[in-house]
Amino acid sequence: MIIDLSVPIENEMPFYPGDPQPRLREIKIKDYTVHELLIGTHTGTHVDVPYHFIPEGKRLDQIPLERFMGKAYVTDSVDHAEPAEILLVYTGTSKKWRKGWKMEDGYTTLSLKDAEKIVKKGYKMVGIDSPSVGDTDVHNLLLRNEVLIVENLSQALEKLVGAFVYFQALPLNIVGVDGSPVRAIAIVQGTE
């Protein structure tokens, strides 16, 4: 079974304060339709790579695709994390996600202590159902240790708490940037 863990990109969607406001516009050209899409690299469900906080850090196109997928464990507490390649943390913040939600209204993040545990346990990626994994110190610690970060996972993550899944968060092929929107999915084995 495949579970989509991405939030929809649409007009009036939430966006991080200071980031470009997402905009979609339909354009009719003769006998076909295209859409103009204005988004930032951190719109919706997205991945942060080292260059996001570290000037000399790796940019998106310098990271092999294998780093964006692997066996993941889903938890609601870093203290209850099980060994895997990727850790996905459900905080409940995704329940707030809706058109018009202002992210300044508050959301749950990881502490520096949580980030230290993630690095110590050797995860290559951490995902969270919140607009941000944490403050500057949390980002710096994770990204300096080349732990990729996926933010804004959907509320569907809640039903996977306590499970191992195969996780993919594939970015767009954009050269020289600090992150990208992703289509994040969890593949759950043995459920059919």
PDB file of C-alpha atoms in Angstrom:
ATOM      1  CA  MET A   1       0.000   0.000   0.000  1.00  0.00           C
ATOM      2  CA  ILE A   2       1.285   3.493  -0.853  1.00  0.00           C
ATOM      3  CA  ILE A   3       0.426   6.367   1.481  1.00  0.00           C
ATOM      4  CA  ASP A   4       0.872   9.924   0.210  1.00  0.00           C
ATOM      5  CA  LEU A   5       2.555  12.029   2.905  1.00  0.00           C
ATOM      6  CA  SER A   6       2.593  15.248   0.865  1.00  0.00           C
ATOM      7  CA  VAL A   7       0.425  18.306   1.410  1.00  0.00           C
ATOM      8  CA  PRO A   8      -1.290  19.713  -1.711  1.00  0.00           C
ATOM      9  CA  ILE A   9       0.213  22.690  -3.521  1.00  0.00           C
ATOM     10  CA  GLU A  10      -2.662  25.081  -4.215  1.00  0.00           C
ATOM     11  CA  ASN A  11      -3.690  28.707  -4.031  1.00  0.00           C
ATOM     12  CA  GLU A  12      -4.207  30.001  -0.463  1.00  0.00           C
ATOM     13  CA  MET A  13      -2.063  27.194   0.986  1.00  0.00           C
ATOM     14  CA  PRO A  14       0.031  27.907   4.099  1.00  0.00           C
ATOM     15  CA  PHE A  15       3.565  29.160   3.519  1.00  0.00           C
ATOM     16  CA  TYR A  16       6.475  29.977   5.811  1.00  0.00           C
ATOM     17  CA  PRO A  17       6.731  33.654   6.795  1.00  0.00           C
ATOM     18  CA  GLY A  18       9.178  35.361   4.411  1.00  0.00           C
ATOM     19  CA  ASP A  19       8.918  32.677   1.701  1.00  0.00           C
ATOM     20  CA  PRO A  20       7.179  33.444  -1.604  1.00  0.00           C
ATOM     21  CA  GLN A  21       3.403  33.071  -1.442  1.00  0.00           C
ATOM     22  CA  PRO A  22       2.495  30.087  -3.663  1.00  0.00           C
ATOM     23  CA  ARG A  23       0.407  30.932  -6.700  1.00  0.00           C
ATOM     24  CA  LEU A  24      -1.120  28.832  -9.473  1.00  0.00           C
ATOM     25  CA  ARG A  25      -2.658  30.413 -12.544  1.00  0.00           C
ATOM     26  CA  GLU A  26      -4.342  28.651 -15.415  1.00  0.00           C
ATOM     27  CA  ILE A  27      -3.374  29.870 -18.884  1.00  0.00           C
ATOM     28  CA  LYS A  28      -5.428  28.989 -21.975  1.00  0.00           C
ATOM     29  CA  ILE A  29      -3.396  28.972 -25.181  1.00  0.00           C
ATOM     30  CA  LYS A  30      -5.297  28.221 -28.378  1.00  0.00           C
ATOM     31  CA  ASP A  31      -6.329  24.574 -28.003  1.00  0.00           C
ATOM     32  CA  TYR A  32      -4.483  23.603 -24.807  1.00  0.00           C
ATOM     33  CA  THR A  33      -4.030  24.596 -21.157  1.00  0.00           C
ATOM     34  CA  VAL A  34      -0.894  25.166 -19.087  1.00  0.00           C
ATOM     35  CA  HIS A  35      -0.433  26.468 -15.567  1.00  0.00           C
ATOM     36  CA  GLU A  36       1.973  29.033 -14.217  1.00  0.00           C
ATOM     37  CA  LEU A  37       3.339  27.949 -10.843  1.00  0.00           C
ATOM     38  CA  LEU A  38       5.071  30.328  -8.439  1.00  0.00           C
ATOM     39  CA  ILE A  39       6.584  28.544  -5.451  1.00  0.00           C
ATOM     40  CA  GLY A  40       9.689  28.705  -3.304  1.00  0.00           C
ATOM     41  CA  THR A  41      12.080  25.828  -2.781  1.00  0.00           C
ATOM     42  CA  HIS A  42      10.474  25.265   0.633  1.00  0.00           C
ATOM     43  CA  THR A  43       6.826  25.266  -0.448  1.00  0.00           C
ATOM     44  CA  GLY A  44       4.588  22.531   0.976  1.00  0.00           C
ATOM     45  CA  THR A  45       6.223  19.190   1.691  1.00  0.00           C
ATOM     46  CA  HIS A  46       9.868  19.829   0.904  1.00  0.00           C
ATOM     47  CA  VAL A  47      13.441  18.786   1.601  1.00  0.00           C
ATOM     48  CA  ASP A  48      16.181  20.942   3.124  1.00  0.00           C
ATOM     49  CA  VAL A  49      19.742  20.149   2.023  1.00  0.00           C
ATOM     50  CA  PRO A  50      22.949  21.447   3.675  1.00  0.00           C
ATOM     51  CA  TYR A  51      23.218  24.610   1.522  1.00  0.00           C
ATOM     52  CA  HIS A  52      19.969  25.863   3.113  1.00  0.00           C
ATOM     53  CA  PHE A  53      21.912  26.859   6.272  1.00  0.00           C
ATOM     54  CA  ILE A  54      25.555  26.151   5.441  1.00  0.00           C
ATOM     55  CA  PRO A  55      27.147  28.380   2.749  1.00  0.00           C
ATOM     56  CA  GLU A  56      29.713  25.705   1.816  1.00  0.00           C
ATOM     57  CA  GLY A  57      27.171  22.876   2.177  1.00  0.00           C
ATOM     58  CA  LYS A  58      26.064  20.535  -0.581  1.00  0.00           C
ATOM     59  CA  ARG A  59      23.410  21.824  -2.939  1.00  0.00           C
ATOM     60  CA  LEU A  60      20.448  19.750  -4.064  1.00  0.00           C
ATOM     61  CA  ASP A  61      21.993  18.557  -7.332  1.00  0.00           C
ATOM     62  CA  GLN A  62      25.137  17.367  -5.486  1.00  0.00           C
ATOM     63  CA  ILE A  63      23.236  14.779  -3.468  1.00  0.00           C
ATOM     64  CA  PRO A  64      22.638  11.276  -4.897  1.00  0.00           C
ATOM     65  CA  LEU A  65      18.986  10.263  -5.279  1.00  0.00           C
ATOM     66  CA  GLU A  66      19.567   7.261  -2.971  1.00  0.00           C
ATOM     67  CA  ARG A  67      19.798   9.719  -0.054  1.00  0.00           C
ATOM     68  CA  PHE A  68      16.122  10.654  -0.532  1.00  0.00           C
ATOM     69  CA  MET A  69      14.735   7.175   0.098  1.00  0.00           C
ATOM     70  CA  GLY A  70      15.105   4.222   2.431  1.00  0.00           C
ATOM     71  CA  LYS A  71      13.730   2.218   5.325  1.00  0.00           C
ATOM     72  CA  ALA A  72      12.067   4.558   7.803  1.00  0.00           C
ATOM     73  CA  TYR A  73      10.667   4.305  11.296  1.00  0.00           C
ATOM     74  CA  VAL A  74       7.690   6.485  12.250  1.00  0.00           C
ATOM     75  CA  THR A  75       7.455   7.752  15.821  1.00  0.00           C
ATOM     76  CA  ASP A  76       5.799  10.454  17.894  1.00  0.00           C
ATOM     77  CA  SER A  77       8.936  10.858  20.041  1.00  0.00           C
ATOM     78  CA  VAL A  78      12.628  10.839  19.166  1.00  0.00           C
ATOM     79  CA  ASP A  79      13.130   9.015  22.477  1.00  0.00           C
ATOM     80  CA  HIS A  80      11.193   6.035  21.068  1.00  0.00           C
ATOM     81  CA  ALA A  81      13.067   5.891  17.740  1.00  0.00           C
ATOM     82  CA  GLU A  82      14.020   2.505  16.332  1.00  0.00           C
ATOM     83  CA  PRO A  83      17.051   1.826  14.105  1.00  0.00           C
ATOM     84  CA  ALA A  84      16.414   2.639  10.428  1.00  0.00           C
ATOM     85  CA  GLU A  85      17.916   4.810   7.690  1.00  0.00           C
ATOM     86  CA  ILE A  86      15.289   7.521   8.090  1.00  0.00           C
ATOM     87  CA  LEU A  87      13.306   8.799  11.069  1.00  0.00           C
ATOM     88  CA  LEU A  88       9.820  10.275  10.561  1.00  0.00           C
ATOM     89  CA  VAL A  89       8.406  12.224  13.510  1.00  0.00           C
ATOM     90  CA  TYR A  90       4.679  12.830  13.941  1.00  0.00           C
ATOM     91  CA  THR A  91       3.987  15.900  16.133  1.00  0.00           C
ATOM     92  CA  GLY A  92       0.310  16.543  15.387  1.00  0.00           C
ATOM     93  CA  THR A  93       1.075  19.941  13.848  1.00  0.00           C
ATOM     94  CA  SER A  94      -0.228  18.657  10.497  1.00  0.00           C
ATOM     95  CA  LYS A  95      -3.769  18.762  11.946  1.00  0.00           C
ATOM     96  CA  LYS A  96      -3.544  22.573  11.632  1.00  0.00           C
ATOM     97  CA  TRP A  97      -2.751  22.429   7.887  1.00  0.00           C
ATOM     98  CA  ARG A  98      -5.532  24.069   5.872  1.00  0.00           C
ATOM     99  CA  LYS A  99      -6.003  26.950   3.458  1.00  0.00           C
ATOM    100  CA  GLY A 100      -5.369  30.229   5.231  1.00  0.00           C
ATOM    101  CA  TRP A 101      -3.434  28.782   8.212  1.00  0.00           C
ATOM    102  CA  LYS A 102      -0.807  31.254   9.366  1.00  0.00           C
ATOM    103  CA  MET A 103       2.300  29.414  10.510  1.00  0.00           C
ATOM    104  CA  GLU A 104       2.992  32.158  13.057  1.00  0.00           C
ATOM    105  CA  ASP A 105       0.146  30.594  15.083  1.00  0.00           C
ATOM    106  CA  GLY A 106       2.590  28.056  16.499  1.00  0.00           C
ATOM    107  CA  TYR A 107       3.836  24.584  15.653  1.00  0.00           C
ATOM    108  CA  THR A 108       5.890  21.820  17.227  1.00  0.00           C
ATOM    109  CA  THR A 109       9.580  21.400  16.426  1.00  0.00           C
ATOM    110  CA  LEU A 110      12.445  19.209  17.584  1.00  0.00           C
ATOM    111  CA  SER A 111      14.852  20.321  20.278  1.00  0.00           C
ATOM    112  CA  LEU A 112      18.615  20.482  19.918  1.00  0.00           C
ATOM    113  CA  LYS A 113      18.760  17.430  22.194  1.00  0.00           C
ATOM    114  CA  ASP A 114      16.457  15.562  19.765  1.00  0.00           C
ATOM    115  CA  ALA A 115      18.705  16.576  16.844  1.00  0.00           C
ATOM    116  CA  GLU A 116      21.772  15.313  18.724  1.00  0.00           C
ATOM    117  CA  LYS A 117      20.074  11.933  19.198  1.00  0.00           C
ATOM    118  CA  ILE A 118      19.186  11.766  15.494  1.00  0.00           C
ATOM    119  CA  VAL A 119      22.800  12.446  14.499  1.00  0.00           C
ATOM    120  CA  LYS A 120      24.169  10.007  17.086  1.00  0.00           C
ATOM    121  CA  LYS A 121      21.872   7.225  15.839  1.00  0.00           C
ATOM    122  CA  GLY A 122      23.106   7.731  12.266  1.00  0.00           C
ATOM    123  CA  TYR A 123      19.876   8.583  10.437  1.00  0.00           C
ATOM    124  CA  LYS A 124      20.475   9.933   6.911  1.00  0.00           C
ATOM    125  CA  MET A 125      17.183  11.835   6.871  1.00  0.00           C
ATOM    126  CA  VAL A 126      14.571  13.095   9.301  1.00  0.00           C
ATOM    127  CA  GLY A 127      11.021  14.044   8.361  1.00  0.00           C
ATOM    128  CA  ILE A 128       8.440  15.926  10.393  1.00  0.00           C
ATOM    129  CA  ASP A 129       4.788  16.961   9.991  1.00  0.00           C
ATOM    130  CA  SER A 130       5.620  20.544  10.908  1.00  0.00           C
ATOM    131  CA  PRO A 131       6.697  23.602   8.871  1.00  0.00           C
ATOM    132  CA  SER A 132      10.141  23.471  10.474  1.00  0.00           C
ATOM    133  CA  VAL A 133      12.222  20.766  12.101  1.00  0.00           C
ATOM    134  CA  GLY A 134      13.540  23.329  14.580  1.00  0.00           C
ATOM    135  CA  ASP A 135      15.490  26.521  15.098  1.00  0.00           C
ATOM    136  CA  THR A 136      18.759  27.524  13.425  1.00  0.00           C
ATOM    137  CA  ASP A 137      20.829  25.395  15.819  1.00  0.00           C
ATOM    138  CA  VAL A 138      18.758  22.288  15.050  1.00  0.00           C
ATOM    139  CA  HIS A 139      19.026  22.872  11.293  1.00  0.00           C
ATOM    140  CA  ASN A 140      22.758  23.526  11.497  1.00  0.00           C
ATOM    141  CA  LEU A 141      23.471  20.406  13.557  1.00  0.00           C
ATOM    142  CA  LEU A 142      21.477  18.126  11.277  1.00  0.00           C
ATOM    143  CA  LEU A 143      22.652  19.617   7.991  1.00  0.00           C
ATOM    144  CA  ARG A 144      26.342  19.849   9.033  1.00  0.00           C
ATOM    145  CA  ASN A 145      26.093  16.111   9.669  1.00  0.00           C
ATOM    146  CA  GLU A 146      24.428  15.663   6.254  1.00  0.00           C
ATOM    147  CA  VAL A 147      21.104  14.591   7.733  1.00  0.00           C
ATOM    148  CA  LEU A 148      18.581  15.709   5.123  1.00  0.00           C
ATOM    149  CA  ILE A 149      15.363  17.270   6.444  1.00  0.00           C
ATOM    150  CA  VAL A 150      11.815  16.809   5.112  1.00  0.00           C
ATOM    151  CA  GLU A 151       9.263  19.267   6.477  1.00  0.00           C
ATOM    152  CA  ASN A 152       5.476  19.613   6.195  1.00  0.00           C
ATOM    153  CA  LEU A 153       4.617  15.914   5.978  1.00  0.00           C
ATOM    154  CA  SER A 154       0.847  15.410   5.918  1.00  0.00           C
ATOM    155  CA  GLN A 155      -1.495  14.262   8.661  1.00  0.00           C
ATOM    156  CA  ALA A 156      -1.487  10.784   7.086  1.00  0.00           C
ATOM    157  CA  LEU A 157       1.759  10.228   9.006  1.00  0.00           C
ATOM    158  CA  GLU A 158      -0.319   9.789  12.184  1.00  0.00           C
ATOM    159  CA  LYS A 159      -1.643   6.380  11.136  1.00  0.00           C
ATOM    160  CA  LEU A 160       1.917   5.082  10.648  1.00  0.00           C
ATOM    161  CA  VAL A 161       3.267   5.820  14.149  1.00  0.00           C
ATOM    162  CA  GLY A 162       5.102   2.753  15.438  1.00  0.00           C
ATOM    163  CA  ALA A 163       5.587   1.273  11.960  1.00  0.00           C
ATOM    164  CA  PHE A 164       8.510   0.666   9.636  1.00  0.00           C
ATOM    165  CA  VAL A 165       7.887   1.824   6.068  1.00  0.00           C
ATOM    166  CA  TYR A 166       9.854   2.395   2.888  1.00  0.00           C
ATOM    167  CA  PHE A 167       9.980   6.188   2.500  1.00  0.00           C
ATOM    168  CA  GLN A 168      10.663   8.288  -0.607  1.00  0.00           C
ATOM    169  CA  ALA A 169      10.852  12.073  -0.823  1.00  0.00           C
ATOM    170  CA  LEU A 170      12.145  12.740  -4.325  1.00  0.00           C
ATOM    171  CA  PRO A 171      13.005  16.369  -5.128  1.00  0.00           C
ATOM    172  CA  LEU A 172      12.697  18.162  -8.429  1.00  0.00           C
ATOM    173  CA  ASN A 173      15.904  18.182 -10.483  1.00  0.00           C
ATOM    174  CA  ILE A 174      16.856  21.816  -9.778  1.00  0.00           C
ATOM    175  CA  VAL A 175      20.500  22.867 -10.076  1.00  0.00           C
ATOM    176  CA  GLY A 176      22.313  24.833  -7.372  1.00  0.00           C
ATOM    177  CA  VAL A 177      19.526  25.242  -4.811  1.00  0.00           C
ATOM    178  CA  ASP A 178      18.973  24.759  -1.072  1.00  0.00           C
ATOM    179  CA  GLY A 179      15.923  22.490  -1.223  1.00  0.00           C
ATOM    180  CA  SER A 180      12.909  21.456  -3.257  1.00  0.00           C
ATOM    181  CA  PRO A 181       9.273  20.512  -2.972  1.00  0.00           C
ATOM    182  CA  VAL A 182       8.955  16.706  -2.874  1.00  0.00           C
ATOM    183  CA  ARG A 183       6.287  14.070  -3.352  1.00  0.00           C
ATOM    184  CA  ALA A 184       6.731  12.130  -0.128  1.00  0.00           C
ATOM    185  CA  ILE A 185       5.324   8.628   0.062  1.00  0.00           C
ATOM    186  CA  ALA A 186       5.403   5.730   2.484  1.00  0.00           C
ATOM    187  CA  ILE A 187       5.220   2.206   1.122  1.00  0.00           C
ATOM    188  CA  VAL A 188       3.742  -0.138   3.696  1.00  0.00           C
ATOM    189  CA  GLN A 189       4.493  -3.830   3.157  1.00  0.00           C
ATOM    190  CA  GLY A 190       2.184  -6.732   4.021  1.00  0.00           C
ATOM    191  CA  THR A 191      -1.062  -4.804   4.275  1.00  0.00           C
ATOM    192  CA  GLU A 192      -2.879  -6.293   1.285  1.00  0.00           C
TER     193      GLU A 192
END
